[in-house]
Structure formats: structure tokens, C-alpha cells
Coordinates of C-alpha atoms and ligand atoms in Angstrom, one line a residue:
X78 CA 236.4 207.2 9.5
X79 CA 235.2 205.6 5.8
X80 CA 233.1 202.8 5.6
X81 CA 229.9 202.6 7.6
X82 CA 227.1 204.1 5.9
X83 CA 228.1 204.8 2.1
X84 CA 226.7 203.4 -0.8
X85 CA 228.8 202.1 -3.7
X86 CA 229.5 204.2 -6.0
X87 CA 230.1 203.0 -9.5
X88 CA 233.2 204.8 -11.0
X89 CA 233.2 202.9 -14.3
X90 CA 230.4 200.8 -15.9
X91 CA 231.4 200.2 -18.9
X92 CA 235.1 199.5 -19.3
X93 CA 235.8 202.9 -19.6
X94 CA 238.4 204.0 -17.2
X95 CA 241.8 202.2 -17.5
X96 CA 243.7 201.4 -14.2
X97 CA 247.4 201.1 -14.3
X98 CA 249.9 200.2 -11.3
X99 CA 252.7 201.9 -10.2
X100 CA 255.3 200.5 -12.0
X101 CA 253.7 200.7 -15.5
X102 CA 253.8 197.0 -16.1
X103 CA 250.2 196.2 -15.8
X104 CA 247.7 199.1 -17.6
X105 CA 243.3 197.8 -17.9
X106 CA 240.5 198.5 -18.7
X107 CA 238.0 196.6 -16.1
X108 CA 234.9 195.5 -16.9
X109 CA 233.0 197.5 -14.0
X110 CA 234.6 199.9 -11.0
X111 CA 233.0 199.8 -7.8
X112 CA 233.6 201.6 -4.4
X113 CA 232.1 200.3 -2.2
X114 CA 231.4 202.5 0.8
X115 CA 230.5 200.2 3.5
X116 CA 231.6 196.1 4.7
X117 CA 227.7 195.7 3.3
X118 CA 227.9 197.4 0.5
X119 CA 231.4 195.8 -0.1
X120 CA 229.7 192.0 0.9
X121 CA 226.7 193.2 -2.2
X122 CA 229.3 193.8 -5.1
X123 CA 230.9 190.6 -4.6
X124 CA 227.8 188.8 -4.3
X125 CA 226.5 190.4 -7.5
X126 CA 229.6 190.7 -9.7
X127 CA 230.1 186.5 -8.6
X128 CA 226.1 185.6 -8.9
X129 CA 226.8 187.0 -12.7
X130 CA 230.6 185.1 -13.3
X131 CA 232.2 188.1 -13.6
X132 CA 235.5 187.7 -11.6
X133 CA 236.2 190.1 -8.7
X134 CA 239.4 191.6 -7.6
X135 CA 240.0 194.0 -5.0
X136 CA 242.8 196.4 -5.7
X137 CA 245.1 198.5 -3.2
X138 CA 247.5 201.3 -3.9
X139 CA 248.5 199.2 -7.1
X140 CA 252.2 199.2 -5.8
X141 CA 252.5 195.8 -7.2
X142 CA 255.0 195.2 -10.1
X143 CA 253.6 191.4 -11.0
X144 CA 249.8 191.7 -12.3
X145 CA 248.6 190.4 -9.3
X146 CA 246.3 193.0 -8.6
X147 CA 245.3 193.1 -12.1
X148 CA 241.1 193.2 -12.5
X149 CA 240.0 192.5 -15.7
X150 CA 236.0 192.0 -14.4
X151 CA 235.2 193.7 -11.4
X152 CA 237.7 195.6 -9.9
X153 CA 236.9 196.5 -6.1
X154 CA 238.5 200.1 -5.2
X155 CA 238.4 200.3 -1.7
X156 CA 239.4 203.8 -0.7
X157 CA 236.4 204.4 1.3
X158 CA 237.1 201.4 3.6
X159 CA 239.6 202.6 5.9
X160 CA 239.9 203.6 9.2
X161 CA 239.9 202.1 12.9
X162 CA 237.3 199.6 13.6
X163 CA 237.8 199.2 17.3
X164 CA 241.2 198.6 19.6
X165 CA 241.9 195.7 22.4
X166 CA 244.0 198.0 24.7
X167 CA 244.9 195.5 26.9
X168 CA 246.3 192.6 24.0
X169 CA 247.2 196.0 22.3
X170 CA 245.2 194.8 18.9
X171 CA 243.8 197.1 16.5
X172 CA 241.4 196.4 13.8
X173 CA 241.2 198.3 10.9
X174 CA 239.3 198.6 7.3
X175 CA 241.0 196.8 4.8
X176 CA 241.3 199.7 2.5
X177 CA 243.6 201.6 5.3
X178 CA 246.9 202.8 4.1
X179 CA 249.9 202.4 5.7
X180 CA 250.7 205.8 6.1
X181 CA 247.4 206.3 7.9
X182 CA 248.0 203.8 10.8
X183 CA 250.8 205.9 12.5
X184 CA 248.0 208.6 13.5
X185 CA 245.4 206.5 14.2
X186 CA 247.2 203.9 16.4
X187 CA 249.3 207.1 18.2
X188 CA 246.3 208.0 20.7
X189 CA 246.6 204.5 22.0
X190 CA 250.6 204.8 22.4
X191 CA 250.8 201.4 19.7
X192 CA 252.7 201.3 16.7
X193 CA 253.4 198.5 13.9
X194 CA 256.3 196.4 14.9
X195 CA 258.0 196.4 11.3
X196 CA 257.4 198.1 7.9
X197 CA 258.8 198.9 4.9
X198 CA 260.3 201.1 3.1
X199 CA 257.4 202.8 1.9
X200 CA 254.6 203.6 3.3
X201 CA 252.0 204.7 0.2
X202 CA 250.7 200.5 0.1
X203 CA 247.0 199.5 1.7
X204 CA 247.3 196.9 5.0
X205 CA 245.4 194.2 2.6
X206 CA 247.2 194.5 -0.1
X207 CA 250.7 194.7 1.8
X208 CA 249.8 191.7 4.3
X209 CA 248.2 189.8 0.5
X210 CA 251.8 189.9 -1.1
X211 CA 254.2 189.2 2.0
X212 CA 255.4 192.8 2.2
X213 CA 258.7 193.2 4.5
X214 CA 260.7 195.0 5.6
X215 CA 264.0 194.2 7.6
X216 CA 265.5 192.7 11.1
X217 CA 266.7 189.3 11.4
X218 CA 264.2 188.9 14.7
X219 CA 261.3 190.1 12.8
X220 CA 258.5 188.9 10.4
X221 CA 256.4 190.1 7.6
X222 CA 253.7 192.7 7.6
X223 CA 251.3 189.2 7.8
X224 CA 253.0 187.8 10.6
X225 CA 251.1 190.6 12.5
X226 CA 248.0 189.8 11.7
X227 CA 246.4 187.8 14.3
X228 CA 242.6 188.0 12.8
X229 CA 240.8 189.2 9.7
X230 CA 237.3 188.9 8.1
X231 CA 237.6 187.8 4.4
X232 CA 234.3 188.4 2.2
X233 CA 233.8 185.0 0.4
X234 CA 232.2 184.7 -3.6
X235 CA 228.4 184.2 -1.9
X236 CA 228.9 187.1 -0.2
X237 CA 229.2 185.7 2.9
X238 CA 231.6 186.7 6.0
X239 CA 234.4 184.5 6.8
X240 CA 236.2 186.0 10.6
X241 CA 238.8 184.5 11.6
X242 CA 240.8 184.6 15.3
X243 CA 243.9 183.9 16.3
X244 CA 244.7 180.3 16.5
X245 CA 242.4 179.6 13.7
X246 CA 244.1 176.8 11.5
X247 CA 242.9 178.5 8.5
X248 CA 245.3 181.9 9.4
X249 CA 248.2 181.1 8.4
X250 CA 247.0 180.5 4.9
X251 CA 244.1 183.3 4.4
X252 CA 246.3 186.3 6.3
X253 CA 249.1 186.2 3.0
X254 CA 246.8 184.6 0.2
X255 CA 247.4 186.7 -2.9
X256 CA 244.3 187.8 -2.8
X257 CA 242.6 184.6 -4.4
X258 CA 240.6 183.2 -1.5
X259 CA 238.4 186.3 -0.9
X260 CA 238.1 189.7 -0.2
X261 CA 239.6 191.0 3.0
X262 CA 237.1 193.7 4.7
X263 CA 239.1 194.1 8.0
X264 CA 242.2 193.2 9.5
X265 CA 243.4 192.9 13.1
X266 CA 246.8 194.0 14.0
X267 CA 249.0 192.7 17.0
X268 CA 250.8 195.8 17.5
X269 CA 253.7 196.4 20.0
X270 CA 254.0 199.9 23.0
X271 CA 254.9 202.9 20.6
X272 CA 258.8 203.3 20.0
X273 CA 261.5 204.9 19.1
X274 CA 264.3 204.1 16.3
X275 CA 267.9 205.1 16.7
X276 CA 269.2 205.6 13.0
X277 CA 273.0 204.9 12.0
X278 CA 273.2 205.6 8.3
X279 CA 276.8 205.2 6.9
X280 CA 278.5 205.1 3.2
X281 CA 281.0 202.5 4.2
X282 CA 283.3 199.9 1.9
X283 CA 281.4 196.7 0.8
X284 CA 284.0 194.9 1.5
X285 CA 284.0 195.8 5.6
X286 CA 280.3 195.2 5.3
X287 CA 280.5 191.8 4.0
X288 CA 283.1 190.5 6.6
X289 CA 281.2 191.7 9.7
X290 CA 278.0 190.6 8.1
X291 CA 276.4 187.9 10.6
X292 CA 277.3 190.1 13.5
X293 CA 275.7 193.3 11.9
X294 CA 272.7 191.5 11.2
X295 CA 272.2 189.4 14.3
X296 CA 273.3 192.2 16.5
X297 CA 271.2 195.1 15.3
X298 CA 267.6 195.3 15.9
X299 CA 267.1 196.1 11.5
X300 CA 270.0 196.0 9.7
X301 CA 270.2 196.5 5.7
X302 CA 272.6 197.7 2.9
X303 CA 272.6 199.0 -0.7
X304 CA 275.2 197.9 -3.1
X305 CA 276.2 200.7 -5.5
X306 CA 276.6 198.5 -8.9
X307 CA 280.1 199.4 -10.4
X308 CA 281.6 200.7 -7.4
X309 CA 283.0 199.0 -4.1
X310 CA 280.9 201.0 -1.6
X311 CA 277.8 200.2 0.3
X312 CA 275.0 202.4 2.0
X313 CA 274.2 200.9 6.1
X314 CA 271.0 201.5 7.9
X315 CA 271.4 200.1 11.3
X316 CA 268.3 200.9 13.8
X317 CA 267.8 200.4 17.0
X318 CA 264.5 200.3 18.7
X319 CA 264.5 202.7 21.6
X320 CA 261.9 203.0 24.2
X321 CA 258.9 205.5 23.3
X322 CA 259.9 207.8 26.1
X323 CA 263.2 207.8 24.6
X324 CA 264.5 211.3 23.5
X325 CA 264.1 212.1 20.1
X326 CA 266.6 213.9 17.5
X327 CA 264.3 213.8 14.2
X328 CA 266.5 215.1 11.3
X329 CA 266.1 218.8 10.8
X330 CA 263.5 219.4 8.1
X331 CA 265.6 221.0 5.6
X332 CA 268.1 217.9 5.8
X333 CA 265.4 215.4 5.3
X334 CA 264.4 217.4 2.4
X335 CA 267.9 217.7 0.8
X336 CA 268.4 213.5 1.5
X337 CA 265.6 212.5 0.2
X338 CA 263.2 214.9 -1.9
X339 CA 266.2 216.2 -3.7
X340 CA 269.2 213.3 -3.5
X341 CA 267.2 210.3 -3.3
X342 CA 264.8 211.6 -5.6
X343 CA 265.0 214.4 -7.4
X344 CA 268.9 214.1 -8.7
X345 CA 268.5 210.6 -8.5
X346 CA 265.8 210.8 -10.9
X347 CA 267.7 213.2 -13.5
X348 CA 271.3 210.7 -13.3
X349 CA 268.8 207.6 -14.1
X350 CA 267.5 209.5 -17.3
X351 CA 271.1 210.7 -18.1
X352 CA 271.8 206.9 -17.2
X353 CA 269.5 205.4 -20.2
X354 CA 270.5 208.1 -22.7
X355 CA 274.1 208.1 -22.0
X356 CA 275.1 204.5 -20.1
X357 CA 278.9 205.3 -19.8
X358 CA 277.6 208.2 -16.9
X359 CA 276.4 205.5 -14.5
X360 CA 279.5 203.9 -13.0
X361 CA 281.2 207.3 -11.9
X362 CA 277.4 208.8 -10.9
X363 CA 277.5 205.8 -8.8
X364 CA 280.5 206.1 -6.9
X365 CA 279.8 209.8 -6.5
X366 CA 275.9 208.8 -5.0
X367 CA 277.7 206.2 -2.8
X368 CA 279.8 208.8 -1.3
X369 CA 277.1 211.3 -0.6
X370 CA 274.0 208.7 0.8
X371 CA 274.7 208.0 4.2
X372 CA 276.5 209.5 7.2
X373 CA 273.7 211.1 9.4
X374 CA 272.1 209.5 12.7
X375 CA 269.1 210.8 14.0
X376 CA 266.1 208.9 16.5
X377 CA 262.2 209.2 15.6
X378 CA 259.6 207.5 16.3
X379 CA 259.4 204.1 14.2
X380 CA 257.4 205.0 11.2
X381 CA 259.3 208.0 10.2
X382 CA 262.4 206.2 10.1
X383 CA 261.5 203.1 8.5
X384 CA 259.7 204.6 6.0
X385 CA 260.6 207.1 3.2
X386 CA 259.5 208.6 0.3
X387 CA 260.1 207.2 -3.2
X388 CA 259.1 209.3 -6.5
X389 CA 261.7 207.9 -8.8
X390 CA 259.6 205.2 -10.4
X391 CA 261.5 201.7 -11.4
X392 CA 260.8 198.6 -11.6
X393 CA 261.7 195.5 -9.2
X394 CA 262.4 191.8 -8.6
X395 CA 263.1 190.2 -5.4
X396 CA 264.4 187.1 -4.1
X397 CA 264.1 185.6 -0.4
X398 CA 267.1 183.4 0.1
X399 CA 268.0 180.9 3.2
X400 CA 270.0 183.6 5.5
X401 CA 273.1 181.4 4.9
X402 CA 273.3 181.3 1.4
X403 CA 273.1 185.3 1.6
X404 CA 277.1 185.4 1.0
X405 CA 277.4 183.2 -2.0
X406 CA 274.3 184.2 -4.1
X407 CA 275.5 188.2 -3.4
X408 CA 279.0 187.6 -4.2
X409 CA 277.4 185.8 -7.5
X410 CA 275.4 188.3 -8.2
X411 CA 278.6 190.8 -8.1
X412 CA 280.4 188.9 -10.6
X413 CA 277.5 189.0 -13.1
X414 CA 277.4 192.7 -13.1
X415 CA 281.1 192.7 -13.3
X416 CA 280.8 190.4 -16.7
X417 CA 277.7 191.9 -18.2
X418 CA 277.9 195.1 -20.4
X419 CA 275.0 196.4 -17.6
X420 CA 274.7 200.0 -16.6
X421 CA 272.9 199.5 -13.5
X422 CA 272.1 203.2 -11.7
X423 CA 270.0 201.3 -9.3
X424 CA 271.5 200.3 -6.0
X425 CA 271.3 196.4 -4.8
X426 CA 269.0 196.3 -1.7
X427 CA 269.9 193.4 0.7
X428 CA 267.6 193.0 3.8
X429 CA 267.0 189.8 6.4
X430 CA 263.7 188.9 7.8
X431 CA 263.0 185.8 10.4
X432 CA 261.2 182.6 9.4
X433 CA 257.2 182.5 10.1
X434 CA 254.7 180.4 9.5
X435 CA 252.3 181.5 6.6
X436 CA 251.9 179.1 4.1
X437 CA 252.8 181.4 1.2
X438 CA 255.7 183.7 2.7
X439 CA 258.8 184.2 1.3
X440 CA 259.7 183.3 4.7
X441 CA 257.9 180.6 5.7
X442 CA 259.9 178.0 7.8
X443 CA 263.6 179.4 7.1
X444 CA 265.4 182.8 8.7
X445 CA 265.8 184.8 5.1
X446 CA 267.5 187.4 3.4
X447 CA 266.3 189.2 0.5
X448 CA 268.2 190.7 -2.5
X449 CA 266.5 193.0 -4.7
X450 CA 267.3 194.3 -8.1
X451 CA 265.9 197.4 -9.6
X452 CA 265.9 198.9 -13.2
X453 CA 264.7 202.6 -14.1
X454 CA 260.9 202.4 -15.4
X455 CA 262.0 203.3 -19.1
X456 CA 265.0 201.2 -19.3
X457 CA 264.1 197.7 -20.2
X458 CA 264.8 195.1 -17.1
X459 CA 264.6 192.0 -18.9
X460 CA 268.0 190.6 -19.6
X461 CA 269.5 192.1 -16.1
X462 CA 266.3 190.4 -14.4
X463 CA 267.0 186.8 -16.0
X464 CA 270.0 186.7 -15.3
X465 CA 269.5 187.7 -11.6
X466 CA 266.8 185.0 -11.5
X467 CA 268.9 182.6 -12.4
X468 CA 271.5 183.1 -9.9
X469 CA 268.6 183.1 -6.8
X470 CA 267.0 179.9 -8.0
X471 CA 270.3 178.4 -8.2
X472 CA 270.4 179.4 -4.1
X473 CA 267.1 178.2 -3.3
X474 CA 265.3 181.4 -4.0
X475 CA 261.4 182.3 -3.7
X476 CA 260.0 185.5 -5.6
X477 CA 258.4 188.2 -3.9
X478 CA 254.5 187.8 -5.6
X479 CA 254.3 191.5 -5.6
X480 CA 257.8 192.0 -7.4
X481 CA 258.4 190.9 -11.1
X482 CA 259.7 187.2 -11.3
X483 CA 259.2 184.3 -14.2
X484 CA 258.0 181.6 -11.8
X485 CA 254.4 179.6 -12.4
X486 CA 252.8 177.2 -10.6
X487 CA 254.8 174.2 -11.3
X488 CA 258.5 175.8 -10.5
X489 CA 256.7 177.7 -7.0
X490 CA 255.2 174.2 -5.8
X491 CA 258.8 172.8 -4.9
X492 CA 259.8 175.9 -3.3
X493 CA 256.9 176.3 -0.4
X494 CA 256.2 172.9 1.6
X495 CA 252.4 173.9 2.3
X496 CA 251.7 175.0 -1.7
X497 CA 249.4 171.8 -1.4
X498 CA 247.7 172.4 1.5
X499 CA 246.9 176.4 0.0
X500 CA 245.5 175.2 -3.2
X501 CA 243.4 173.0 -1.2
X502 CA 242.2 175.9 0.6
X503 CA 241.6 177.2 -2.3
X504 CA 239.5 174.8 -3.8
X505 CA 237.2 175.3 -0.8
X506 CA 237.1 179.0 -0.4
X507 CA 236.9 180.0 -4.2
X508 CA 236.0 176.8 -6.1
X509 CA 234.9 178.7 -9.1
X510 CA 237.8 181.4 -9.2
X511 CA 235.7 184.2 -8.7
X512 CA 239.0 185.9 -7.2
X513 CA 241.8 185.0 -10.0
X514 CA 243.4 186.6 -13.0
X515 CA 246.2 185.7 -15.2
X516 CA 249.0 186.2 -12.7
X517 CA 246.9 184.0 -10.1
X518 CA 246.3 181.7 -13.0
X519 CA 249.9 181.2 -13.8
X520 CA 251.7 181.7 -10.5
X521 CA 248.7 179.1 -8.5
X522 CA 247.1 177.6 -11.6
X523 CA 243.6 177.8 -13.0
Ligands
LIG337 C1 258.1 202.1 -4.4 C2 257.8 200.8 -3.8 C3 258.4 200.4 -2.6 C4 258.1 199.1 -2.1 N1 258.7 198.7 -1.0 C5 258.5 197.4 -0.5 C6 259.2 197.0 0.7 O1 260.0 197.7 1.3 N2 259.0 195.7 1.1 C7 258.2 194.8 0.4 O2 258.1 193.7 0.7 N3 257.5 195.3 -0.7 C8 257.7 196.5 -1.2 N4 257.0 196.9 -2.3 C9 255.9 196.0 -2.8 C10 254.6 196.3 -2.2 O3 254.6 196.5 -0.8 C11 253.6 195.2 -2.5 O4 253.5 194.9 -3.9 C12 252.2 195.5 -1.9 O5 251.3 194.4 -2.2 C13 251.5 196.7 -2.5 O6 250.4 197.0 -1.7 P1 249.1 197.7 -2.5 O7 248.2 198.2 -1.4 O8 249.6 198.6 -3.5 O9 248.5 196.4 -3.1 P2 248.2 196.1 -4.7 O10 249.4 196.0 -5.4 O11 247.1 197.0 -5.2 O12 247.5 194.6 -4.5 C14 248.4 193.6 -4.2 C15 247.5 192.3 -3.9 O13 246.7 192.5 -2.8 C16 245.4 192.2 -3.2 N5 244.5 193.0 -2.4 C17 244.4 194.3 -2.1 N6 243.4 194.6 -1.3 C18 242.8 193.4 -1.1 C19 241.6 193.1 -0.3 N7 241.0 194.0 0.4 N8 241.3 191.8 -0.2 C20 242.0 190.8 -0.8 N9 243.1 191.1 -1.6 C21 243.4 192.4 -1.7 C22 245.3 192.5 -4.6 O14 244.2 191.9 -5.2 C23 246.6 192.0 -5.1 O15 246.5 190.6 -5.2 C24 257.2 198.2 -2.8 C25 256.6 198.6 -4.0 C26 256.8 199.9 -4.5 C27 256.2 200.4 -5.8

């Protein structure tokens, strides 16, 4: 395990590594690099970079497409802060570093037969940053990565420790906060008896989809589709949690490999390039890609079926809808592509989430479904984007702050009831905005 003893080590003092996300939207140069190799060590840079008025952010995997991880002053790396701080066998709570991946967890939680109740679809992201931007994944019963966080220790400008416990009044704000009211050092996990997932996966026609909807999602445990723009077929991922004693039938390796190394990826990757060079390829590709993803079952344990691996890079906006309003904002969506000159290669990704009740969720106080839009990193997503926009604000839509969106603090404040009581927060925890940057600046305000 990472972070007990180390000392900080300083990657870049002068400005002169750059740091880029993901996506390729955000590329910097910081001021300074740090990583820190301890909670000490972590509670000293802070304490330093903020006695000086440098701003501080920490920074995950950078899977972020917004700028919200983006560190123009200090930028905290904290690679060397993961691992398992200690488990509650009996509540069946784990706390971990805040630097842990996702894709770590699985390993360290399997001695003590716990997993994570929900994730993703990817598994690359760090448990602060994922829990910081309301990461999801899908199941109409089942919350956000943060709604499993029932503690965490947040490292304030002075340097000073802030823990919070369950039934703090504070949680529901600090355990999805953007990252602007601290830096979290550790986080504790509820986590649910290890278990197995049943996966249906099926090409079907959208239109069968659509009609059963409301029973597909309210009668599957997680329950999601992918609309193949310019064609009339869907991809269905319907999984059912199985017991962990459950047998398993995990997909045979070479199939896995062929699905999603070479379909999902590796073809996938070569038709979007053939896709921005040559537009007129995309609608037959796409009928030809919704034909041949889907149609296998197999059971595994939860994180190796909710999670998969994703090497074609793009770029992404998402919209959490009411649950209801799912049908007529989708079916408006439809019709824009239908009218628009658009080559879209990317499929639609529709998922459903249940209400909770952190201040900043996507979530927060409605059941919800998501629709996200993606565009191939070197084809240009602006107009597609916009226009997409415009059609999930129209339905009552809140961005995902980790996915692309236009929204600033003005438009976000009528969309989330306690946006009040966070800046309030706020004002308390980080008075002097040691924690923002220009995304925090525009999406919360200076
Ligand atoms: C290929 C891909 C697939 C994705 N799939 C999904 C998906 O299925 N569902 C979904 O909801 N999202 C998804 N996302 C979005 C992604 O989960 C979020 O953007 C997530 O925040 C990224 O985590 P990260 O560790 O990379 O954080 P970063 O992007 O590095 O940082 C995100 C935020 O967290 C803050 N942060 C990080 N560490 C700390 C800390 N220790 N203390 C305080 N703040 C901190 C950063 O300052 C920043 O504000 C996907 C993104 C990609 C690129």
C-alpha cells in the first residue's frame, strides 16, 4: 500500500511539464507538481502552496472532458495515495486513499468477500475524482458512485483535517463537491456481500426497446441501451445481480478479446477515422456495428461485467433527465439527427439512475435517466453538442460536471434546489478559493 511514509516528490517546479486530460480538451502547464507521498505530506503542500496564494487542485486520472480538473497553480498528483486504509467487516465499510483507482478496488475489497454496489463503464477513474463529478453508472434502484460514500476526510486550505461520518449534515454536500471545498485524503465506502452479474447483451430494434421501456428498466436490476445514429437498431445490456456463490460463465478470453479489444475498439477506432475523412461511410458502418454488438450472455463477478475497456478516445456530453421525460427528449433527439446533415459514428448511450440526496448530483431529489452524446476526438463536437443541449434543457436537464456542457453558474442555480446551501458551504470551507479554476469559476462562480 502507497501513502504512509513517502515524502513529496516534486515532479515539476517550474511550469515545465504540461498535463493534459483524456479527452484532449484541457492541455497545462501548472505552476508546480507535487506528489505527495503521505496524508502528511499531502496536508504540507496544501498548506504551503495556500500560505503563498497559489491555488491548489488535486487531479485524478484526468478522465474529465469539462476543465474541472484543470490546475493552473499547484496541481496535486496523487498516485502515491492509494490503497486500503482499514475495513469495518461487520457494516462492511472500507476506507481507502483517495488516489485509489477504480480498477484497484476489485482486488483489494475481494479478501473481505465486498464489492462496490454500482460502477461505470470504465474503470481507469480515481474514487475522488469519480465520487467529485457524480460518476454513474446505471439501474433504476441504484445511486451514484457518491451515494456510497458514507465518510471521508477532506484536507482544508490551512492544512487542517476535516472527517466526516455518516449522518454528518455536511455529507451530502462535501462527498460530490467538484473538488472546490478541499482535498479529499480518504474515502469510506459502504460496500455491499461480493456478487455476481448475469449479462443479457442483445442487438434488438429501437423501436421494441422503446415500447417495453418502463418495464425493462424497472424490472432489471441495470438496464441500458445504445442508439446506433442513422439506423433503427439498439444495443441492450440487461444485468442481473446474482448471488456471489452463484456459478459463473465468464466470456471465454478470446471472445472478450474479439468484442471489445478488436470490435469495440480496434475496428471501431479505424470506421470513426474513415467516418471524419469520408462522412457518407457512417450510416451503413452503423447499421453493420449494430448488427454485430450484442448477442452473448455470460455471468461474472460485478466488476468485470460492468466495466470495460475503452481506447477509442472521443469526446462527451451528458444530460440527467426526470426518468419520465426520458421518452420525449430521446425521441427529440432522434429527429434532430434525422434533420441535421450529422454523421454521427458514435452510439447514443441512455442509462437510469435513482434519486439521492447530494446537493450537487445529477440526481439529486428525482429518479433520472441519462442520455449521452459522443463525437470522435478529431471531429469537431460543437454544433452536434448545442444542438443536443438545447433539446435536454428544454426537458429539465442537468449536465454531467465531468462531461462537456455550456452551463455557468447562473443557468445551474435553477436546476439544483440546494445550489444555495453549497455555495454557502463553500464560502466556509474555501473562503479564499484556494481550490477553484476557470471551470469552478464559471460553473459555481468566483
Ligand atoms: C472513457 C470514459 C468513460 C467514462 N465513463 C463514465 C461513466 O460510465 N459514468 C460517468 O458518470 N462518467 C464517466 N466518465 C466520466 C468520469 O467518470 C468523470 O469525469 C470522473 O470524474 C473522472 O475521474 P478522474 O479520476 O479521472 O478525475 P479527474 O477528471 O482527474 O478529476 C475530476 C474532479 O475530481 C477532482 N478530484 C480528483 N481527486 C481529488 C481529490 N483527492 N480531492 C478533491 N478533488 C479531487 C478534480 O479536482 C476534479 O475536480 C467517463 C470518462 C471517460 C474518459
Amino acid at each position: 500500500m502507497n501513502g504512509r511514509n513517502g515524502r513529496s516528490r516534486i515532479i515539476a517546479p517550474a511550469g515545465r511539464t504540461e498535463w493534459q486530460n483524456w479527452g484532449r480538451t484541457v492541455r497545462i502547464r501548472p505552476e508546480r507538481i507535487e506528489a505527495p507521498g503521505s496524508i502528511p505530506e499531502l496536508q504540507r503542500a496544501v498548506a504551503s502552496a495556500a500560505a503563498s496564494g497559489q491555488r491548489v487542485k488535486a487531479v485524478g486520472a484526468g478522465h474529465s472532458f469539462t476543465g474541472i480538473a484543470e490546475a493552473p497553480g499547484l496541481l496535486l498528483e496523487l498516485g502515491r495515495l492509494q490503497g486500503l486504509l482499514g475495513v469495518d467487516a461487520e457494516r462492511g465499510q472500507v476506507r481507502l486513499l483517495a488516489g485509489t483507482r477504480l480498477h484497484q478496488i476489485p482486488e483489494l475489497l475481494a479478501p473481505h468477500g465486498l464489492a462496490m454496489p454500482n460502477l461505470g463503464d470504465i474503470d481507469r477513474q480515481s474514487i475522488a475524482g469519480a465520487i467529485s463529478t457524480g460518476t454513474h453508472g446505471t439501474g433504476a434502484a441504484f445511486g451514484g458512485l457518491s451515494t456510497q460514500v458514507v465518510g471521508l476526510t477532506l484536507v482544508q486550505p490551512d492544512g487542517g483535517l476535516l472527517t466526516l461520518d455518516a449522518g454528518d449534515p455536511l455529507l451530502p454536500a462535501v462527498a460530490l463537491s467538484l473538488g472546490a471545498l478541499g482535498v479529499i485524503a480518504e474515502v469510506t465506502l459502504q460496500c455491499v456481500p461480493a456478487f455476481v452479474l448475469r449479462a443479457e447483451e442483445r442487438s434488438e430494434p429501437l423501436a421494441d426497446v422503446l415500447e417495453a421501456l418502463t418495464e425493462r428498466v424497472k424490472g432489471t436490476d441495470h438496464f441500458e441501451f445504445y442508439w446506433f445514429p442513422h439506423t433503427d437498431r439498439a444495443a441492450t445490456k440487461a444485468n442481473t445481480r446474482l448471488p456471489g456463490t452463484a456459478p459463473r460463465k465468464p466470456l471465454p478470453a478470446l471472445g472478450r478479446w474479439v468484442d471489445e479489444s478488436l470490435l469495440s475498439n480496434t475496428v471501431f477506432r479505424a470506421t470513426c477515422a474513415a467516418g471524419t475523412l469520408a462522412p457518407a461511410t457512417v450510416p451503413p458502418v452503423n447499421r453493420i456495428a449494430a448488427r454485430l454488438l450484442g448477442g452473448r450472455e455470460y455471468a461474472d463477478f460485478s466488476p468485470h461485467v460492468f466495466t470495460q475497456r475503452r481506447t477509442v478516445r472521443f469526446r462527451e456530453m451528458e444530460y440527467a433527465l426526470p426518468a419520465d421525460l426520458l421518452p420525449s427528449a430521446f425521441e427529440a433527439l432522434q429527429q434532430l439527427i434525422q434533420e441535421s446533415r450529422w454523421r454521427i459514428s458514435f452510439p447514443v448511450e441512455v442509462r437510469w439512475a435513482a434519486g439521492d440526496d447530494r446537493w450537487l448530483s445529477t440526481a439529486h431529489g428525482r429518479d433520472t435517466a441519462y442520455i449521452a452524446v459522443h463525437r470522435y476526438y478529431r471531429e469537431d463536437p460543437a454544433e452536434y453538442f448545442d444542438a443536443v443541449e438545447e433539446v435536454m434543457l428544454a426537458h429539465g436537464g442537468r449536465p454531467h460536471w465531468g462531461k462537456m456542457h455550456s452551463l455557468d453558474a447562473a443557468a445551474l442555480e435553477q436546476r439544483y434546489p440546494r445550489f444555495g446551501d453549497f455555495q454557502a458551504v463553500r464560502d466556509r470551507l474555501d473562503p479564499e478559493r484556494v481550490f477553484a479554476n476557470p471551470y469552478l469559476d464559471r460553473v459555481l462562480g468566483k
